[in-house]
Short mmCIF file of C-alpha atoms and ligand atoms in Angstrom, two decimals:
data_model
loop_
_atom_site.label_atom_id
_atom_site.label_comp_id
_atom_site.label_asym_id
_atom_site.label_seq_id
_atom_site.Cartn_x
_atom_site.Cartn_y
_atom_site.Cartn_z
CA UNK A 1 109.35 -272.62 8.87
CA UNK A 2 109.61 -269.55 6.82
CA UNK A 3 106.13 -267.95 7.90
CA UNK A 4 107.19 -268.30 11.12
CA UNK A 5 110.20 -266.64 10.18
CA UNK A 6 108.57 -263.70 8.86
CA UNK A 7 105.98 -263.27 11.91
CA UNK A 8 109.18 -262.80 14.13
CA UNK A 9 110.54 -260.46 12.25
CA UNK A 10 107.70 -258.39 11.65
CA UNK A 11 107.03 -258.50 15.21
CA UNK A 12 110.95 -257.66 16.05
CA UNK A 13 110.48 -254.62 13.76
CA UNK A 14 107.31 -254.10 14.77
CA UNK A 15 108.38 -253.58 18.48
CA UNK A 16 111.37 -251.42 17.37
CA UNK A 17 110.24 -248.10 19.07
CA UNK A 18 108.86 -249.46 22.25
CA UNK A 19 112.55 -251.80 22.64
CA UNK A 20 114.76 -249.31 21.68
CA UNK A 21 113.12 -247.10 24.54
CA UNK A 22 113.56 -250.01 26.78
CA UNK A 23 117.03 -250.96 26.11
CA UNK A 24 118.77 -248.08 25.85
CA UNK A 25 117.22 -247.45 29.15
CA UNK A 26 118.20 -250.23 30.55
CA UNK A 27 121.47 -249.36 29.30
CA UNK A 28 121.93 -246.02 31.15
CA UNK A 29 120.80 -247.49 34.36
CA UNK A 30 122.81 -250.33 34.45
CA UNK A 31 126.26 -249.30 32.78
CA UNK A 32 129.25 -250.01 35.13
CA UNK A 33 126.51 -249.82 37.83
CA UNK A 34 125.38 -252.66 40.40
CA UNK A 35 121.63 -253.78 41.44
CA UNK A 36 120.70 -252.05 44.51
CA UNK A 37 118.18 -249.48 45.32
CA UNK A 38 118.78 -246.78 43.49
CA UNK A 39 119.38 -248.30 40.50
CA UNK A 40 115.74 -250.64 40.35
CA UNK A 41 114.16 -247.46 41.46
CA UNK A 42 115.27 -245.63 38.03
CA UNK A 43 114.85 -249.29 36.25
CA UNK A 44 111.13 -248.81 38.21
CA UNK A 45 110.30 -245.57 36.62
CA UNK A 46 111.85 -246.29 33.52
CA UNK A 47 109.20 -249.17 33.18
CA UNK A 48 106.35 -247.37 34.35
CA UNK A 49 107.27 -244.62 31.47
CA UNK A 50 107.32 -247.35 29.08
CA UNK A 51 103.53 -248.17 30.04
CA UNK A 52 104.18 -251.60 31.55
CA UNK A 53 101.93 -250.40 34.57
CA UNK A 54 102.94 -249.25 38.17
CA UNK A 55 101.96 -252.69 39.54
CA UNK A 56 103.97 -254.80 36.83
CA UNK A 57 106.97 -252.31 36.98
CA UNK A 58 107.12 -252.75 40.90
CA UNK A 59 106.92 -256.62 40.44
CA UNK A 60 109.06 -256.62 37.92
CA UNK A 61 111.61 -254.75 39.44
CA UNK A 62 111.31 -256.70 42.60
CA UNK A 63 111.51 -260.03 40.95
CA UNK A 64 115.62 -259.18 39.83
CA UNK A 65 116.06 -257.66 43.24
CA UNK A 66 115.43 -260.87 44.92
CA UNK A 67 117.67 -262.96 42.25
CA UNK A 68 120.38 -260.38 42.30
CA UNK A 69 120.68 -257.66 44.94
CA UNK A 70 123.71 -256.26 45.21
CA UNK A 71 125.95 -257.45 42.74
CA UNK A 72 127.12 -255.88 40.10
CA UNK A 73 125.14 -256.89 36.30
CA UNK A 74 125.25 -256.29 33.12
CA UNK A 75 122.46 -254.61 30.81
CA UNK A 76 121.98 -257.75 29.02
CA UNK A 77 121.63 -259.66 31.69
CA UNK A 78 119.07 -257.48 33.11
CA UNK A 79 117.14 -257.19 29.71
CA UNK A 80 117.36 -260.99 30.01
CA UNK A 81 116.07 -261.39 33.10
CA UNK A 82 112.70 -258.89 32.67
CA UNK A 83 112.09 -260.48 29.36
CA UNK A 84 112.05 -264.06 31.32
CA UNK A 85 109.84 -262.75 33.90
CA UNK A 86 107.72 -260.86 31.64
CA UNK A 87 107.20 -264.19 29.35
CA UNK A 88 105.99 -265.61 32.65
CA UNK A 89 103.92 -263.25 33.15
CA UNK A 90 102.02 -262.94 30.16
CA UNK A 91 101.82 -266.53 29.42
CA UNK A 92 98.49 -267.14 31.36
CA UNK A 93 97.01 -264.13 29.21
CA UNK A 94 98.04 -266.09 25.72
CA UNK A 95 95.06 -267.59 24.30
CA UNK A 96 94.55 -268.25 20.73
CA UNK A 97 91.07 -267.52 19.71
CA UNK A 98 89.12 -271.13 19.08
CA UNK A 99 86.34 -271.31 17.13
CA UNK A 100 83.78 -274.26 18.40
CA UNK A 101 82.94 -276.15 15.02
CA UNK A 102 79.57 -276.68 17.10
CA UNK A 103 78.53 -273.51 16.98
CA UNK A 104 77.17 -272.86 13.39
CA UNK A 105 77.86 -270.64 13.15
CA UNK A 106 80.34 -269.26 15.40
CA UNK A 107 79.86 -265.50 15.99
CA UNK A 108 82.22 -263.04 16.67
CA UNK A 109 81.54 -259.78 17.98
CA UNK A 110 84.16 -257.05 17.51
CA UNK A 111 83.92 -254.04 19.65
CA UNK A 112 86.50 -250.75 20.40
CA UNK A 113 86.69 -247.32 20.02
CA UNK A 114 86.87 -245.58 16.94
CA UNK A 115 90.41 -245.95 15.06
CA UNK A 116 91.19 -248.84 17.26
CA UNK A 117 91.54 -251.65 14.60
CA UNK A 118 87.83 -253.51 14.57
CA UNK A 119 87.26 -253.21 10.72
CA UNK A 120 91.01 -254.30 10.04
CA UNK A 121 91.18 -256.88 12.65
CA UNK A 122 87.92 -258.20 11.21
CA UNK A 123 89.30 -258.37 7.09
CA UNK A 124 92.40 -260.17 9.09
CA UNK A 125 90.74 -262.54 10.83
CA UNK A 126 88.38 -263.12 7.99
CA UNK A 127 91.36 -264.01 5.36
CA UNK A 128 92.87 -266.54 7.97
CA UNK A 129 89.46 -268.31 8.69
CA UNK A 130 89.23 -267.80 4.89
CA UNK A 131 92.53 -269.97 4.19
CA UNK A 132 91.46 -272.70 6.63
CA UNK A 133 88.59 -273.28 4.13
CA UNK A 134 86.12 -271.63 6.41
CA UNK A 135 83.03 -270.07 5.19
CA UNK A 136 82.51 -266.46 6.66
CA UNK A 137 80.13 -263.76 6.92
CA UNK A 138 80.76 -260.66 7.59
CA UNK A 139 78.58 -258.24 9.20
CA UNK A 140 78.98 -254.11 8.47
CA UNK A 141 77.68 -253.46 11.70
CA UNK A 142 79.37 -250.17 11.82
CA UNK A 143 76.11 -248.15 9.78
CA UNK A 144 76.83 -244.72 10.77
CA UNK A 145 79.82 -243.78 8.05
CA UNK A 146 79.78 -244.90 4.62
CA UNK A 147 83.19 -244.94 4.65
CA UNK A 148 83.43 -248.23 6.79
CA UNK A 149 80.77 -250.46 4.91
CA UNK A 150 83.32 -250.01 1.95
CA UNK A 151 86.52 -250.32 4.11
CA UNK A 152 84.71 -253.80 5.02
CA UNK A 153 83.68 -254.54 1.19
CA UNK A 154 87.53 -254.26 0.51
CA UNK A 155 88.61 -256.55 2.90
CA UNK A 156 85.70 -259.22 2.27
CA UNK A 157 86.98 -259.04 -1.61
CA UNK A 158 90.77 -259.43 -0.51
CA UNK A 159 89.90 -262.13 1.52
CA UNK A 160 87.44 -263.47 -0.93
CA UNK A 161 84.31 -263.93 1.75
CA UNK A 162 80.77 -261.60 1.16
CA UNK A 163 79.88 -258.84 3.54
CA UNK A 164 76.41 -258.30 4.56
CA UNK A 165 75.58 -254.55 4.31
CA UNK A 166 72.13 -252.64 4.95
CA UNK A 167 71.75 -249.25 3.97
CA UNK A 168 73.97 -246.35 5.61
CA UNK A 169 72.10 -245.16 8.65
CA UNK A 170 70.10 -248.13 9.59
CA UNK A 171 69.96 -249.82 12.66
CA UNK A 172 73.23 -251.93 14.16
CA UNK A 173 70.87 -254.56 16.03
CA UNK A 174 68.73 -255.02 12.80
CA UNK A 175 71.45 -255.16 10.65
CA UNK A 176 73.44 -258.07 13.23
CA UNK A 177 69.99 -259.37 13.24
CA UNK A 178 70.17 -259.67 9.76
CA UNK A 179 73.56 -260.96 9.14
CA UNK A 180 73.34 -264.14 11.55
CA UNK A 181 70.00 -265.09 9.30
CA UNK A 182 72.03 -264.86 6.66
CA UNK A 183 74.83 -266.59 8.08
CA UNK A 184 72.64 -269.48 9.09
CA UNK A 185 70.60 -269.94 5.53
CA UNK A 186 74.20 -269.84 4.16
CA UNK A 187 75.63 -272.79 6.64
CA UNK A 188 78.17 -270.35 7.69
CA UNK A 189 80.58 -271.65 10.00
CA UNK A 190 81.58 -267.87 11.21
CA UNK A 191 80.03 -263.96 11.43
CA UNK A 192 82.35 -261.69 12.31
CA UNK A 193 80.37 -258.94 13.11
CA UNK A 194 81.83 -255.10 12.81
CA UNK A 195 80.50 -252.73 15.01
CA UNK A 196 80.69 -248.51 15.65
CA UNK A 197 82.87 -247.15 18.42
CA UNK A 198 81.73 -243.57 19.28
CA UNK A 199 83.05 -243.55 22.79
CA UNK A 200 82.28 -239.74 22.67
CA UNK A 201 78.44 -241.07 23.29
CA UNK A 202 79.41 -243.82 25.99
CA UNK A 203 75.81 -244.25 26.90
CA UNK A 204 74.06 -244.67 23.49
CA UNK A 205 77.18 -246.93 22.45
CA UNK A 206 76.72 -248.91 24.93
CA UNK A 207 72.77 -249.72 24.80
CA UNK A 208 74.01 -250.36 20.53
CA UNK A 209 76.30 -252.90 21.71
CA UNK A 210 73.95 -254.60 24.25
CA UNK A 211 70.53 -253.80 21.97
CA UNK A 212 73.22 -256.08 19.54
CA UNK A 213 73.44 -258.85 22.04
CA UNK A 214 69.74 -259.38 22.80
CA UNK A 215 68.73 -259.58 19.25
CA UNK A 216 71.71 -262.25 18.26
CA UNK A 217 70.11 -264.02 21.42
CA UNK A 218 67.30 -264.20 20.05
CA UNK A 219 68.14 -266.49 17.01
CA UNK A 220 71.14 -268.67 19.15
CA UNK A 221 70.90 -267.80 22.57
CA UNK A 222 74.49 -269.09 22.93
CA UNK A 223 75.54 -266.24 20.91
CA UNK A 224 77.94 -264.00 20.23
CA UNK A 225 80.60 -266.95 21.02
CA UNK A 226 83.06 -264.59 21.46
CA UNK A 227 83.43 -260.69 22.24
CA UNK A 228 86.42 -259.13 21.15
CA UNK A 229 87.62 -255.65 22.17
CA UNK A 230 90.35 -254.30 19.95
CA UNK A 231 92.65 -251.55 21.35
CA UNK A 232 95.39 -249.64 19.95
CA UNK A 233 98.77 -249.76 21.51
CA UNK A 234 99.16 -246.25 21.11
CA UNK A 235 96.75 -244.99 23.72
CA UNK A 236 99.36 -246.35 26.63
CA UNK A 237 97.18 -246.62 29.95
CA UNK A 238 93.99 -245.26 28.60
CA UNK A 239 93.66 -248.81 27.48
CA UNK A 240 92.63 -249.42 30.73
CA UNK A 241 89.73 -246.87 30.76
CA UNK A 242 88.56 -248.59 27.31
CA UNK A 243 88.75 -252.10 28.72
CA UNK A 244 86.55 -250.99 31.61
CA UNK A 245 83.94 -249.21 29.66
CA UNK A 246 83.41 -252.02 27.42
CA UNK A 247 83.11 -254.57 30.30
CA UNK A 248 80.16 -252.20 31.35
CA UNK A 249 78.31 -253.51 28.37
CA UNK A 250 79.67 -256.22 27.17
CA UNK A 251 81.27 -259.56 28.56
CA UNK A 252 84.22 -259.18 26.88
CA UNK A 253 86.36 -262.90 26.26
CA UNK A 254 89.47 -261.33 25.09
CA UNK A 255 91.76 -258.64 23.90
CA UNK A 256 93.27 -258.00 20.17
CA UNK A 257 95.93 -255.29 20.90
CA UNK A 258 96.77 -253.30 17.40
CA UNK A 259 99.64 -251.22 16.22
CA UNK A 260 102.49 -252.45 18.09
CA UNK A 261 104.26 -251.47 14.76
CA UNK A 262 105.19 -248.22 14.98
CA UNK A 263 104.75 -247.02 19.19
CA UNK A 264 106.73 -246.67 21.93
CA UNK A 265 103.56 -248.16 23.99
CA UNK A 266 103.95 -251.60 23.23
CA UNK A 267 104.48 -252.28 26.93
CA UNK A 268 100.81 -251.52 28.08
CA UNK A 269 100.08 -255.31 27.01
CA UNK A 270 102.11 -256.21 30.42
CA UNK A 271 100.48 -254.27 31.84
CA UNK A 272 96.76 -255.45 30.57
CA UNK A 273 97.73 -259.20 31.57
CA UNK A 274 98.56 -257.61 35.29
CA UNK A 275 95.55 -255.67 35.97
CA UNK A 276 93.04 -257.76 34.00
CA UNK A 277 94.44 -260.99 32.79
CA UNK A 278 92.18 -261.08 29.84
CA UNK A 279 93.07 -263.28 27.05
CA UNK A 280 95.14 -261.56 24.78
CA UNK A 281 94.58 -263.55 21.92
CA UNK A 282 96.47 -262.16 18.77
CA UNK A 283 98.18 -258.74 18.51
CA UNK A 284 98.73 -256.54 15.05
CA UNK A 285 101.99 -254.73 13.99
CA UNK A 286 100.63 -253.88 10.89
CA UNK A 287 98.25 -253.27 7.86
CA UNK A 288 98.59 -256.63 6.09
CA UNK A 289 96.69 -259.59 6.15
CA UNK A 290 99.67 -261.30 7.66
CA UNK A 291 100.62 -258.57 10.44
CA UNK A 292 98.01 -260.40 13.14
CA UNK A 293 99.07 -263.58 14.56
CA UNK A 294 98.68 -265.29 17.58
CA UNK A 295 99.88 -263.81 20.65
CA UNK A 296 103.03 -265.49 21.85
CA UNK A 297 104.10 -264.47 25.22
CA UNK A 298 108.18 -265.16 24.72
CA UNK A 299 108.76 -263.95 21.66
CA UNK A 300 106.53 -260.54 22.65
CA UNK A 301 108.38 -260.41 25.74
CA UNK A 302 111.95 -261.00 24.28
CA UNK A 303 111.36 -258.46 21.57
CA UNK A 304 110.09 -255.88 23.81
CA UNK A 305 113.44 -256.09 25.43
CA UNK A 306 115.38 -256.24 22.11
CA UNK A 307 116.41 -259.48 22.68
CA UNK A 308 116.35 -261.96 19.58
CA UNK A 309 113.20 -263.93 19.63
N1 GDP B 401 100.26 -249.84 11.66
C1 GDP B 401 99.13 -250.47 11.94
N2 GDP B 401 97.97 -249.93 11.55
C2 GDP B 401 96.82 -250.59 11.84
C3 GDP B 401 96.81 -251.82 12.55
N3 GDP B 401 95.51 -252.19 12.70
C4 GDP B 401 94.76 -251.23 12.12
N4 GDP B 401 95.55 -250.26 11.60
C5 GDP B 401 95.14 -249.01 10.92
O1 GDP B 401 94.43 -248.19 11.83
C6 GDP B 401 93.44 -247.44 11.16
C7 GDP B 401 92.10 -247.64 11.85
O2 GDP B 401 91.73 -248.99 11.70
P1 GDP B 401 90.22 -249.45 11.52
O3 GDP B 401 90.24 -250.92 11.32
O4 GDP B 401 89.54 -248.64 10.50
O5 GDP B 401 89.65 -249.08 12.96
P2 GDP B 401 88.14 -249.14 13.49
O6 GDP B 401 87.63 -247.73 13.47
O7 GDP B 401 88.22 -249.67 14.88
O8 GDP B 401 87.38 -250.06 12.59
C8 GDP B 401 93.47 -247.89 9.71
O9 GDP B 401 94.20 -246.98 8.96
C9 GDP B 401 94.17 -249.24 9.79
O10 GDP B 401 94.84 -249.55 8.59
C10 GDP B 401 98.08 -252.37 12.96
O11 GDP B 401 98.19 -253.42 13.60
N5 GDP B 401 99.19 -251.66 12.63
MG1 MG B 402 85.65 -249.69 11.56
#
């Protein structure tokens, strides 16, 4: 399967920074070095600085302490071991996203900070749905800059689906409001609706999100069908702060984690899956249609070690 092919590698090069920080790591610890204390107390830290979380590190350290204490080990075989337990660890947390052909259509609300991937993740998604012969909508919920009602225009053309747009300034609720009528006279069978991220203004973000929710209630009460909060890699464990402020508003049904390409913080998925065990349900390492895929738990885990996939 060459597309399959090309995911891995993409997601291999991708996860370049964050494994090479890992492995040569892993490397300094372990070099002509046995397992014992000292040694899965640096392998420990090391973790933690690579933004796997303090819980998952000490887990994760304690898991190869009970296979192998005391015995002298290679790198590799270390590597090896973390990436299996890893895999295991994040493979509750791997859930494709599934649309419910009931649900006519099926609304998708995208929510994150600012700069976190939403209007990206969106013209993605879009193009996939797109290629499955799906009709979409999308929604430019996100009124307040110009900038991203055309950065959504672009994507709707690229992946060939309309964009509903009211003019700059006006409300987010009336324009969601707006969208899923239009997504409904159209037979739509999914909105994916865009939305602002001004975490600067927590409090009037978050009555826009749930002012949002109400009026998409109001038209199919069994909407949005699913929330999505979209975090960059890069902030490392200020994910965690994001995850919980959206919660506040929001019930959110799973995680898109962005720009694994390109940081060193690819780790903080582990992490996520520890402290929340959200679905994780596709991650991005990069700008193209084709750089968000499905979430797969061994390949993620085996490249975040360096290990072939
Ligand atoms: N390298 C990389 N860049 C991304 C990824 N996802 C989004 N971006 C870029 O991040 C920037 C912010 O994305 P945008 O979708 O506008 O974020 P929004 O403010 O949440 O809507 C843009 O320049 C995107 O091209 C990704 O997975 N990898
Ligand atoms: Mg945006």
């Amino acid at each position: 399967m060459p597309e399959k092919t090309g995911w891995l590698q993409r997601l291999r090069k991708g996860l370049k920074k964050s494994s090479a920080k890992l492995a040569d790591g892993i490397g300094g610890i372990f070099t002509n070095r046995s397992l014992d204390a000292a040694t899965l107390e640096e392998l420990e830290d090391l973790l933690i600085g690579a933004d796997l979380g303090v819980e998952a590190s000490a887990k994760l350290a304690a898991s190869l302490k009970s296979a192998r204490f005391e015995k002298d080990v290679t790198p590799e075989a270390v590597r090896e071991a973390l990436a299996e337990t890893i895999a295991r660890l994040l493979e509750p947390v791997a859930k494709p996203l599934r649309r419910d052909g009931e649900k006519k259509p099926f609304v998708v609300l995208v929510v994150g900070v600012n700069g976190s991937g939403k209007t990206t993740t969106i013209g993605k998604l879009a193009k996939q749905f797109a290629e499955e012969g799906l009709r979409v909508l999308l929604a430019a919920g996100d009124t307040f800059r110009a900038a991203a009602v055309s950065q959504l225009e672009r994507w709707g053309e690229r992946a060939g689906v309309p964009v509903y747009t009211q003019a700059a300034g006006s409300d987010a609720a009336a324009l969601a409001y707006g969208a899923l009528e239009q997504a409904r006279a159209d037979g739509c069978d999914v909105l994916l609706v865009d939305t602002a991220g001004r975490l600067q203004n927590k409090a009037a973000l978050m009555e826009e999100l749930q002012k949002i929710l109400r009026v998409l209630k109001k038209q199919d009460p069994t909407a949005p069908h699913a929330t999505l909060l979209v975090l960059d890699a890069n902030v490392g464990q200020n994910a965690h702060s994001q995850v919980e402020a959206f919660r506040e508003a929001v019930a959110v049904d799973g995680l898109m984690v962005t720009k694994l390409d390109g940081t060193a913080k690819a780790g903080v998925v582990v992490a996520l899956a520890e402290r929340f065990g959200l679905p994780v349900h596709a991650v991005g390492v990069g700008e193209g249609p084709e750089d968000l895929q499905a979430f797969d738990p061994r390949a993620f885990a085996r490249n975040l070690l360096g290990l072939d996939g």
